[in-house]
PDB file of C-alpha atoms in Angstrom:
ATOM      1  CA  MET A   1     -21.762  33.291 -49.054  1.00 54.00           C
ATOM      2  CA  LYS A   2     -24.316  30.829 -47.770  1.00 49.00           C
ATOM      3  CA  ASN A   3     -21.837  27.977 -48.134  1.00 56.00           C
ATOM      4  CA  LEU A   4     -19.289  29.953 -46.108  1.00 51.00           C
ATOM      5  CA  GLN A   5     -21.856  30.506 -43.349  1.00 47.00           C
ATOM      6  CA  ASN A   6     -22.636  26.791 -43.310  1.00 47.00           C
ATOM      7  CA  ILE A   7     -18.948  25.944 -43.063  1.00 47.00           C
ATOM      8  CA  LEU A   8     -18.436  28.397 -40.196  1.00 42.00           C
ATOM      9  CA  ALA A   9     -21.478  27.010 -38.391  1.00 43.00           C
ATOM     10  CA  PHE A  10     -20.161  23.476 -38.814  1.00 43.00           C
ATOM     11  CA  LEU A  11     -16.743  24.498 -37.496  1.00 45.00           C
ATOM     12  CA  GLY A  12     -18.392  26.102 -34.464  1.00 43.00           C
ATOM     13  CA  VAL A  13     -20.302  22.919 -33.651  1.00 39.00           C
ATOM     14  CA  PHE A  14     -17.165  20.850 -34.224  1.00 43.00           C
ATOM     15  CA  ILE A  15     -15.115  22.995 -31.817  1.00 43.00           C
ATOM     16  CA  VAL A  16     -17.794  22.723 -29.119  1.00 38.00           C
ATOM     17  CA  PHE A  17     -17.963  18.952 -29.659  1.00 40.00           C
ATOM     18  CA  CYS A  18     -14.182  18.584 -29.409  1.00 47.00           C
ATOM     19  CA  SER A  19     -14.119  20.682 -26.236  1.00 43.00           C
ATOM     20  CA  TRP A  20     -16.801  18.467 -24.698  1.00 42.00           C
ATOM     21  CA  ILE A  21     -14.893  15.300 -25.643  1.00 44.00           C
ATOM     22  CA  SER A  22     -11.740  16.739 -24.083  1.00 44.00           C
ATOM     23  CA  PHE A  23     -13.608  17.697 -20.918  1.00 43.00           C
ATOM     24  CA  SER A  24     -15.284  14.272 -20.723  1.00 47.00           C
ATOM     25  CA  GLN A  25     -11.918  12.553 -20.956  1.00 45.00           C
ATOM     26  CA  ALA A  26     -10.589  14.814 -18.216  1.00 43.00           C
ATOM     27  CA  LEU A  27     -13.414  13.663 -15.950  1.00 49.00           C
ATOM     28  CA  GLN A  28     -12.459  10.002 -16.113  1.00 66.00           C
ATOM     29  CA  ASN A  29     -10.810  10.068 -12.655  1.00 85.00           C
ATOM     30  CA  PHE A  30     -13.217  12.459 -10.943  1.00 92.00           C
ATOM     31  CA  VAL A  31     -16.865  13.447 -11.038  1.00 93.00           C
ATOM     32  CA  PRO A  32     -18.598  16.819 -10.615  1.00 95.00           C
ATOM     33  CA  VAL A  33     -20.498  17.447  -7.376  1.00 96.00           C
ATOM     34  CA  GLY A  34     -21.872  20.941  -7.953  1.00 96.00           C
ATOM     35  CA  CYS A  35     -21.584  24.682  -7.443  1.00 97.00           C
ATOM     36  CA  PHE A  36     -21.399  26.032  -3.877  1.00 98.00           C
ATOM     37  CA  LYS A  37     -20.792  29.300  -2.038  1.00 97.00           C
ATOM     38  CA  ASP A  38     -17.596  29.994  -0.106  1.00 97.00           C
ATOM     39  CA  LYS A  39     -16.508  32.569   2.490  1.00 97.00           C
ATOM     40  CA  LEU A  40     -13.123  34.227   2.913  1.00 94.00           C
ATOM     41  CA  GLN A  41     -12.980  33.792   6.701  1.00 94.00           C
ATOM     42  CA  ASP A  42     -14.557  30.332   6.769  1.00 96.00           C
ATOM     43  CA  ARG A  43     -13.395  28.310   3.797  1.00 96.00           C
ATOM     44  CA  ALA A  44     -15.496  25.288   2.910  1.00 97.00           C
ATOM     45  CA  LEU A  45     -12.316  23.664   1.548  1.00 97.00           C
ATOM     46  CA  PRO A  46      -9.445  25.289   3.467  1.00 95.00           C
ATOM     47  CA  ASP A  47      -6.309  24.202   1.588  1.00 95.00           C
ATOM     48  CA  LEU A  48      -5.161  26.147  -1.478  1.00 96.00           C
ATOM     49  CA  ILE A  49      -3.030  23.583  -3.294  1.00 94.00           C
ATOM     50  CA  ILE A  50      -2.502  25.342  -6.656  1.00 93.00           C
ATOM     51  CA  ASN A  51      -3.326  28.797  -7.985  1.00 94.00           C
ATOM     52  CA  HIS A  52      -3.446  28.520 -11.761  1.00 91.00           C
ATOM     53  CA  ARG A  53      -3.975  32.247 -12.066  1.00 87.00           C
ATOM     54  CA  ILE A  54      -0.269  32.671 -11.273  1.00 88.00           C
ATOM     55  CA  SER A  55       1.224  29.157 -11.548  1.00 80.00           C
ATOM     56  CA  ASP A  56       1.822  26.823 -14.482  1.00 78.00           C
ATOM     57  CA  PRO A  57      -0.151  25.627 -16.219  1.00 77.00           C
ATOM     58  CA  VAL A  58      -1.821  29.033 -16.273  1.00 84.00           C
ATOM     59  CA  ILE A  59      -5.496  29.211 -17.155  1.00 89.00           C
ATOM     60  CA  ASP A  60      -6.285  28.313 -20.748  1.00 88.00           C
ATOM     61  CA  TRP A  61      -9.474  30.296 -21.216  1.00 89.00           C
ATOM     62  CA  SER A  62     -10.312  28.361 -24.368  1.00 89.00           C
ATOM     63  CA  ASN A  63     -10.123  25.017 -22.540  1.00 92.00           C
ATOM     64  CA  LEU A  64     -10.791  25.235 -18.802  1.00 92.00           C
ATOM     65  CA  SER A  65     -10.827  21.446 -18.558  1.00 91.00           C
ATOM     66  CA  ILE A  66      -7.007  21.606 -18.528  1.00 91.00           C
ATOM     67  CA  THR A  67      -7.180  23.641 -15.318  1.00 93.00           C
ATOM     68  CA  VAL A  68      -9.745  21.276 -13.810  1.00 94.00           C
ATOM     69  CA  GLN A  69      -7.673  18.225 -14.678  1.00 92.00           C
ATOM     70  CA  SER A  70      -4.502  19.767 -13.241  1.00 93.00           C
ATOM     71  CA  CYS A  71      -6.331  20.545  -9.998  1.00 94.00           C
ATOM     72  CA  ALA A  72      -7.709  17.004  -9.876  1.00 93.00           C
ATOM     73  CA  LYS A  73      -4.242  15.491 -10.250  1.00 91.00           C
ATOM     74  CA  ALA A  74      -2.758  17.736  -7.561  1.00 91.00           C
ATOM     75  CA  ALA A  75      -5.596  16.843  -5.191  1.00 91.00           C
ATOM     76  CA  GLN A  76      -5.250  13.142  -5.954  1.00 87.00           C
ATOM     77  CA  ASP A  77      -1.474  13.225  -5.406  1.00 86.00           C
ATOM     78  CA  LYS A  78      -2.058  14.731  -1.958  1.00 85.00           C
ATOM     79  CA  GLY A  79      -4.813  12.267  -1.056  1.00 82.00           C
ATOM     80  CA  TYR A  80      -7.757  14.688  -1.189  1.00 89.00           C
ATOM     81  CA  VAL A  81     -11.110  13.223  -2.193  1.00 90.00           C
ATOM     82  CA  TYR A  82     -12.972  16.538  -2.587  1.00 94.00           C
ATOM     83  CA  PHE A  83     -11.512  19.517  -4.427  1.00 96.00           C
ATOM     84  CA  ALA A  84     -12.841  22.632  -6.116  1.00 97.00           C
ATOM     85  CA  LEU A  85     -12.016  25.340  -8.635  1.00 97.00           C
ATOM     86  CA  GLN A  86     -12.687  28.901  -7.482  1.00 97.00           C
ATOM     87  CA  PHE A  87     -12.054  32.256  -9.151  1.00 96.00           C
ATOM     88  CA  TRP A  88     -11.551  30.323 -12.404  1.00 95.00           C
ATOM     89  CA  GLY A  89      -8.119  28.988 -11.409  1.00 94.00           C
ATOM     90  CA  GLU A  90      -7.701  28.575  -7.642  1.00 96.00           C
ATOM     91  CA  CYS A  91      -7.577  24.888  -6.678  1.00 97.00           C
ATOM     92  CA  TRP A  92      -8.919  24.295  -3.161  1.00 97.00           C
ATOM     93  CA  ALA A  93      -9.287  21.059  -1.178  1.00 96.00           C
ATOM     94  CA  GLY A  94      -9.737  19.753   2.358  1.00 92.00           C
ATOM     95  CA  HIS A  95      -9.269  16.460   4.171  1.00 85.00           C
ATOM     96  CA  SER A  96     -12.737  16.882   5.701  1.00 85.00           C
ATOM     97  CA  GLY A  97     -14.224  18.039   2.425  1.00 90.00           C
ATOM     98  CA  HIS A  98     -16.964  15.421   2.499  1.00 87.00           C
ATOM     99  CA  LEU A  99     -18.359  17.225   5.562  1.00 86.00           C
ATOM    100  CA  THR A 100     -17.764  20.853   4.610  1.00 92.00           C
ATOM    101  CA  TYR A 101     -17.894  21.391   0.838  1.00 95.00           C
ATOM    102  CA  ASP A 102     -21.552  22.528   0.931  1.00 96.00           C
ATOM    103  CA  LYS A 103     -21.549  24.286   4.334  1.00 95.00           C
ATOM    104  CA  HIS A 104     -22.425  27.698   2.850  1.00 97.00           C
ATOM    105  CA  GLY A 105     -25.129  26.439   0.524  1.00 96.00           C
ATOM    106  CA  PRO A 106     -25.520  26.081  -3.240  1.00 96.00           C
ATOM    107  CA  SER A 107     -24.629  28.773  -5.750  1.00 96.00           C
ATOM    108  CA  THR A 108     -25.324  29.613  -9.379  1.00 96.00           C
ATOM    109  CA  HIS A 109     -22.052  31.511  -9.913  1.00 96.00           C
ATOM    110  CA  CYS A 110     -20.178  28.805 -11.787  1.00 96.00           C
ATOM    111  CA  GLU A 111     -19.427  28.396 -15.459  1.00 94.00           C
ATOM    112  CA  ARG A 112     -17.670  25.839 -17.643  1.00 93.00           C
ATOM    113  CA  GLY A 113     -16.799  23.641 -14.676  1.00 94.00           C
ATOM    114  CA  VAL A 114     -15.185  26.301 -12.471  1.00 96.00           C
ATOM    115  CA  GLY A 115     -16.405  28.738  -9.840  1.00 96.00           C
ATOM    116  CA  LYS A 116     -16.284  32.518  -9.954  1.00 95.00           C
ATOM    117  CA  GLY A 117     -15.262  34.724  -7.005  1.00 94.00           C
ATOM    118  CA  TYR A 118     -15.900  33.057  -3.617  1.00 96.00           C
ATOM    119  CA  THR A 119     -17.688  30.220  -5.367  1.00 97.00           C
ATOM    120  CA  ASN A 120     -16.493  26.617  -5.585  1.00 98.00           C
ATOM    121  CA  PHE A 121     -17.252  24.230  -8.378  1.00 98.00           C
ATOM    122  CA  VAL A 122     -16.708  21.030  -6.412  1.00 97.00           C
ATOM    123  CA  TYR A 123     -15.488  17.666  -7.693  1.00 97.00           C
ATOM    124  CA  ARG A 124     -14.929  14.287  -6.064  1.00 93.00           C
ATOM    125  CA  ASN A 125     -11.861  12.256  -6.940  1.00 89.00           C
ATOM    126  CA  THR A 126     -12.591   8.644  -7.817  1.00 86.00           C
ATOM    127  CA  GLY A 127      -8.882   7.864  -8.077  1.00 72.00           C
ATOM    128  CA  VAL A 128      -8.319   7.845  -4.295  1.00 72.00           C
ATOM    129  CA  ASP A 129      -9.877   5.832  -1.492  1.00 73.00           C
ATOM    130  CA  ASN A 130     -13.245   7.231  -0.486  1.00 78.00           C
ATOM    131  CA  GLU A 131     -12.897   5.782   2.977  1.00 88.00           C
ATOM    132  CA  CYS A 132     -15.123   8.236   4.832  1.00 87.00           C
ATOM    133  CA  GLU A 133     -18.216   7.584   2.720  1.00 82.00           C
ATOM    134  CA  ALA A 134     -18.465   3.818   2.482  1.00 84.00           C
ATOM    135  CA  PRO A 135     -16.322   1.968   5.036  1.00 92.00           C
ATOM    136  CA  ARG A 136     -17.215  -1.532   6.169  1.00 93.00           C
ATOM    137  CA  VAL A 137     -18.747  -1.640   9.643  1.00 96.00           C
ATOM    138  CA  LEU A 138     -17.619  -3.603  12.724  1.00 96.00           C
ATOM    139  CA  ASP A 139     -20.498  -3.426  15.203  1.00 95.00           C
ATOM    140  CA  SER A 140     -20.952  -6.751  16.988  1.00 94.00           C
ATOM    141  CA  GLU A 141     -21.091  -6.792  20.789  1.00 94.00           C
ATOM    142  CA  ASP A 142     -18.495  -9.559  21.014  1.00 93.00           C
ATOM    143  CA  ARG A 143     -15.904  -7.237  19.431  1.00 94.00           C
ATOM    144  CA  ALA A 144     -16.024  -4.792  22.372  1.00 95.00           C
ATOM    145  CA  MET A 145     -12.980  -4.743  24.656  1.00 93.00           C
ATOM    146  CA  THR A 146     -15.268  -5.339  27.659  1.00 92.00           C
ATOM    147  CA  TYR A 147     -16.726  -8.520  26.158  1.00 91.00           C
ATOM    148  CA  SER A 148     -14.987 -11.127  28.310  1.00 84.00           C
ATOM    149  CA  LYS A 149     -16.716 -14.433  27.619  1.00 82.00           C
ATOM    150  CA  LYS A 150     -14.217 -17.136  26.740  1.00 77.00           C
ATOM    151  CA  LEU A 151     -15.512 -18.508  23.472  1.00 75.00           C
ATOM    152  CA  ALA A 152     -14.684 -21.824  21.879  1.00 70.00           C
ATOM    153  CA  PRO A 153     -13.614 -21.626  19.188  1.00 81.00           C
ATOM    154  CA  PHE A 154     -12.095 -18.165  19.405  1.00 87.00           C
ATOM    155  CA  LEU A 155     -13.358 -15.460  17.078  1.00 89.00           C
ATOM    156  CA  CYS A 156     -10.728 -14.024  14.771  1.00 89.00           C
ATOM    157  CA  ASP A 157     -10.030 -11.777  11.788  1.00 91.00           C
ATOM    158  CA  GLU A 158      -8.087 -14.351   9.794  1.00 87.00           C
ATOM    159  CA  HIS A 159     -10.460 -14.028   6.834  1.00 88.00           C
ATOM    160  CA  MET A 160     -11.128 -10.290   7.061  1.00 91.00           C
ATOM    161  CA  VAL A 161     -11.418  -8.561   3.684  1.00 92.00           C
ATOM    162  CA  PRO A 162      -8.623  -5.955   3.471  1.00 93.00           C
ATOM    163  CA  GLY A 163      -9.975  -2.411   3.372  1.00 93.00           C
ATOM    164  CA  TRP A 164     -11.366   0.503   5.354  1.00 95.00           C
ATOM    165  CA  TYR A 165     -13.475  -0.150   8.469  1.00 96.00           C
ATOM    166  CA  ARG A 166     -15.243   1.841  11.174  1.00 96.00           C
ATOM    167  CA  PHE A 167     -16.365   0.696  14.624  1.00 97.00           C
ATOM    168  CA  LYS A 168     -19.974   1.298  15.528  1.00 95.00           C
ATOM    169  CA  GLY A 169     -22.764   0.217  17.877  1.00 95.00           C
ATOM    170  CA  LYS A 170     -21.963  -2.136  20.732  1.00 95.00           C
ATOM    171  CA  ALA A 171     -18.442  -2.690  19.413  1.00 96.00           C
ATOM    172  CA  GLY A 172     -17.701   0.954  20.285  1.00 96.00           C
ATOM    173  CA  ASN A 173     -17.048   4.072  18.250  1.00 96.00           C
ATOM    174  CA  ALA A 174     -13.328   3.470  17.699  1.00 97.00           C
ATOM    175  CA  ILE A 175     -10.677   0.800  17.888  1.00 97.00           C
ATOM    176  CA  ALA A 176      -9.497   0.110  21.441  1.00 96.00           C
ATOM    177  CA  ASN A 177      -6.454   2.221  22.318  1.00 93.00           C
ATOM    178  CA  THR A 178      -5.706   0.725  25.712  1.00 94.00           C
ATOM    179  CA  CYS A 179      -4.617  -2.833  26.378  1.00 93.00           C
ATOM    180  CA  PRO A 180      -7.683  -5.118  26.646  1.00 92.00           C
ATOM    181  CA  ALA A 181      -8.031  -7.660  29.417  1.00 90.00           C
ATOM    182  CA  LYS A 182      -7.564 -11.408  28.941  1.00 86.00           C
ATOM    183  CA  TRP A 183     -10.148 -13.046  26.643  1.00 84.00           C
ATOM    184  CA  SER A 184     -11.477  -9.667  25.488  1.00 90.00           C
ATOM    185  CA  CYS A 185     -13.321  -9.313  22.190  1.00 91.00           C
ATOM    186  CA  GLY A 186     -14.137 -13.014  22.040  1.00 89.00           C
ATOM    187  CA  THR A 187     -10.592 -13.897  21.056  1.00 91.00           C
ATOM    188  CA  HIS A 188      -7.306 -15.108  22.467  1.00 89.00           C
ATOM    189  CA  MET A 189      -4.958 -12.303  21.373  1.00 90.00           C
ATOM    190  CA  ALA A 190      -6.730  -8.947  21.276  1.00 92.00           C
ATOM    191  CA  GLY A 191      -5.558  -6.209  18.917  1.00 93.00           C
ATOM    192  CA  TRP A 192      -5.520  -2.576  20.082  1.00 95.00           C
ATOM    193  CA  MET A 193      -4.045   0.650  18.708  1.00 96.00           C
ATOM    194  CA  LYS A 194      -1.036   2.342  20.255  1.00 92.00           C
ATOM    195  CA  GLY A 195      -1.211   6.112  20.591  1.00 89.00           C
ATOM    196  CA  SER A 196      -3.906   8.669  19.906  1.00 92.00           C
ATOM    197  CA  HIS A 197      -6.192   9.305  16.955  1.00 95.00           C
ATOM    198  CA  PRO A 198      -5.432  12.023  14.366  1.00 92.00           C
ATOM    199  CA  GLN A 199      -7.291  15.275  13.805  1.00 89.00           C
ATOM    200  CA  PRO A 200      -9.461  15.648  10.662  1.00 84.00           C
ATOM    201  CA  SER A 201      -6.944  18.048   9.117  1.00 79.00           C
ATOM    202  CA  GLN A 202      -4.200  15.410   9.240  1.00 84.00           C
ATOM    203  CA  GLY A 203      -5.835  13.171   6.661  1.00 83.00           C
ATOM    204  CA  ILE A 204      -4.651   9.565   6.559  1.00 88.00           C
ATOM    205  CA  THR A 205      -1.970   8.730   9.134  1.00 92.00           C
ATOM    206  CA  ASP A 206       0.094   5.675  10.045  1.00 95.00           C
ATOM    207  CA  ALA A 207      -0.465   3.771  13.273  1.00 95.00           C
ATOM    208  CA  LYS A 208       0.382   0.473  14.953  1.00 94.00           C
ATOM    209  CA  VAL A 209      -1.891  -2.218  16.350  1.00 94.00           C
ATOM    210  CA  CYS A 210      -0.440  -4.129  19.303  1.00 93.00           C
ATOM    211  CA  ILE A 211      -1.270  -7.781  19.915  1.00 91.00           C
ATOM    212  CA  HIS A 212      -1.960  -8.698  23.548  1.00 91.00           C
ATOM    213  CA  TYR A 213      -0.521 -12.099  24.508  1.00 89.00           C
ATOM    214  CA  PRO A 214      -2.102 -12.994  27.887  1.00 86.00           C
ATOM    215  CA  GLU A 215       0.099 -16.040  28.642  1.00 85.00           C
ATOM    216  CA  GLN A 216       3.123 -13.771  28.815  1.00 87.00           C
ATOM    217  CA  ASN A 217       1.189 -10.856  30.313  1.00 87.00           C
ATOM    218  CA  ASN A 218       2.531  -8.885  27.360  1.00 92.00           C
ATOM    219  CA  CYS A 219       0.270  -6.156  25.962  1.00 92.00           C
ATOM    220  CA  CYS A 220       2.356  -5.748  22.821  1.00 91.00           C
ATOM    221  CA  VAL A 221       3.961  -9.018  21.802  1.00 87.00           C
ATOM    222  CA  GLY A 222       3.763  -7.940  18.171  1.00 85.00           C
ATOM    223  CA  GLU A 223       2.788  -4.915  16.078  1.00 89.00           C
ATOM    224  CA  GLU A 224       0.791  -4.602  12.863  1.00 89.00           C
ATOM    225  CA  PRO A 225       0.853  -1.426  10.718  1.00 93.00           C
ATOM    226  CA  ILE A 226      -2.513   0.172   9.912  1.00 95.00           C
ATOM    227  CA  LYS A 227      -3.820   3.423   8.428  1.00 95.00           C
ATOM    228  CA  VAL A 228      -6.153   5.735  10.364  1.00 95.00           C
ATOM    229  CA  ARG A 229      -8.288   8.702   9.388  1.00 92.00           C
ATOM    230  CA  ASN A 230     -10.517  11.025  11.372  1.00 91.00           C
ATOM    231  CA  CYS A 231     -13.621  11.539   9.227  1.00 88.00           C
ATOM    232  CA  GLY A 232     -15.080  14.167  11.545  1.00 83.00           C
ATOM    233  CA  ARG A 233     -17.966  12.166  12.963  1.00 87.00           C
ATOM    234  CA  PHE A 234     -16.074   8.880  13.257  1.00 93.00           C
ATOM    235  CA  TYR A 235     -12.714   7.208  12.665  1.00 95.00           C
ATOM    236  CA  VAL A 236     -11.846   4.749   9.924  1.00 96.00           C
ATOM    237  CA  TYR A 237      -9.038   2.201   9.838  1.00 97.00           C
ATOM    238  CA  LYS A 238      -7.390   0.428   6.945  1.00 95.00           C
ATOM    239  CA  LEU A 239      -7.127  -3.123   8.228  1.00 95.00           C
ATOM    240  CA  LYS A 240      -5.973  -6.463   6.888  1.00 92.00           C
ATOM    241  CA  PRO A 241      -6.439 -10.076   8.035  1.00 90.00           C
ATOM    242  CA  ALA A 242      -4.648 -11.262  11.153  1.00 77.00           C
ATOM    243  CA  GLU A 243      -1.326 -12.880  10.276  1.00 71.00           C
ATOM    244  CA  ILE A 244      -1.113 -15.329  13.187  1.00 64.00           C
ATOM    245  CA  GLY A 245      -4.032 -17.587  12.335  1.00 61.00           C
ATOM    246  CA  CYS A 246      -7.367 -17.691  14.098  1.00 73.00           C
ATOM    247  CA  PHE A 247      -6.152 -16.388  17.450  1.00 82.00           C
ATOM    248  CA  SER A 248      -6.327 -12.613  17.018  1.00 89.00           C
ATOM    249  CA  ARG A 249      -8.958  -9.943  16.450  1.00 92.00           C
ATOM    250  CA  TYR A 250      -9.226  -6.152  16.326  1.00 95.00           C
ATOM    251  CA  CYS A 251     -11.039  -4.881  19.432  1.00 96.00           C
ATOM    252  CA  GLY A 252     -13.429  -1.948  19.659  1.00 96.00           C
ATOM    253  CA  ASN A 253     -13.555   0.434  22.614  1.00 95.00           C
ATOM    254  CA  GLY A 254     -17.137  -0.536  23.513  1.00 91.00           C
ATOM    255  CA  ARG A 255     -17.917  -0.434  27.227  1.00 83.00           C
TER     256      ARG A 255
END
């Protein structure tokens, strides 16, 4: 009898260990943030992307990590950085999640990596760009569209590291979205964005940067594709080096 009890105890520990290993493997592309309150009329993460209470794969109560991993993949496929499990199987996310996930305060109503009713267990995807939290900064005064000193040699973005950037300080709080004057931004051919900026709910959007060629009085002699996101308090841009040598530079809207 005692041997049977020992065997059952060992099996119990083994099952818990295996469940933890499975859950740890599921976390390889995302990390837990914590347990937070939610409200029906003011969702901290407003987009319901999967409801595993009614959709496949339905909740496996013996292994909730399957539900968490499925939610993580769905969020990653849609470009969400922050996502959460609520009511054991509802998968919620939001493009401005980095600003709103904790808006209603912390909670203790979570268990086994998921939230109970009106409670989010929040995760952060590491498998998508986290552009709103750690973008590179462009903040020099000579990058502002009103900086009109003719420099020799010209400043340029030929050796810019590809990635996400935000404009800040004297450079302005966004990329210029009107055609800069001649010799603006300390360069010969100033880059500026056509069109308007997106709303936070739109996530990452496509845009075009126009290149101003002053000798031809042409504000858009060429276009470069970029990505743009409204992070709530600022904009970020996925930029790459200028492709026309050291004659062009992205301009900020600094005045």
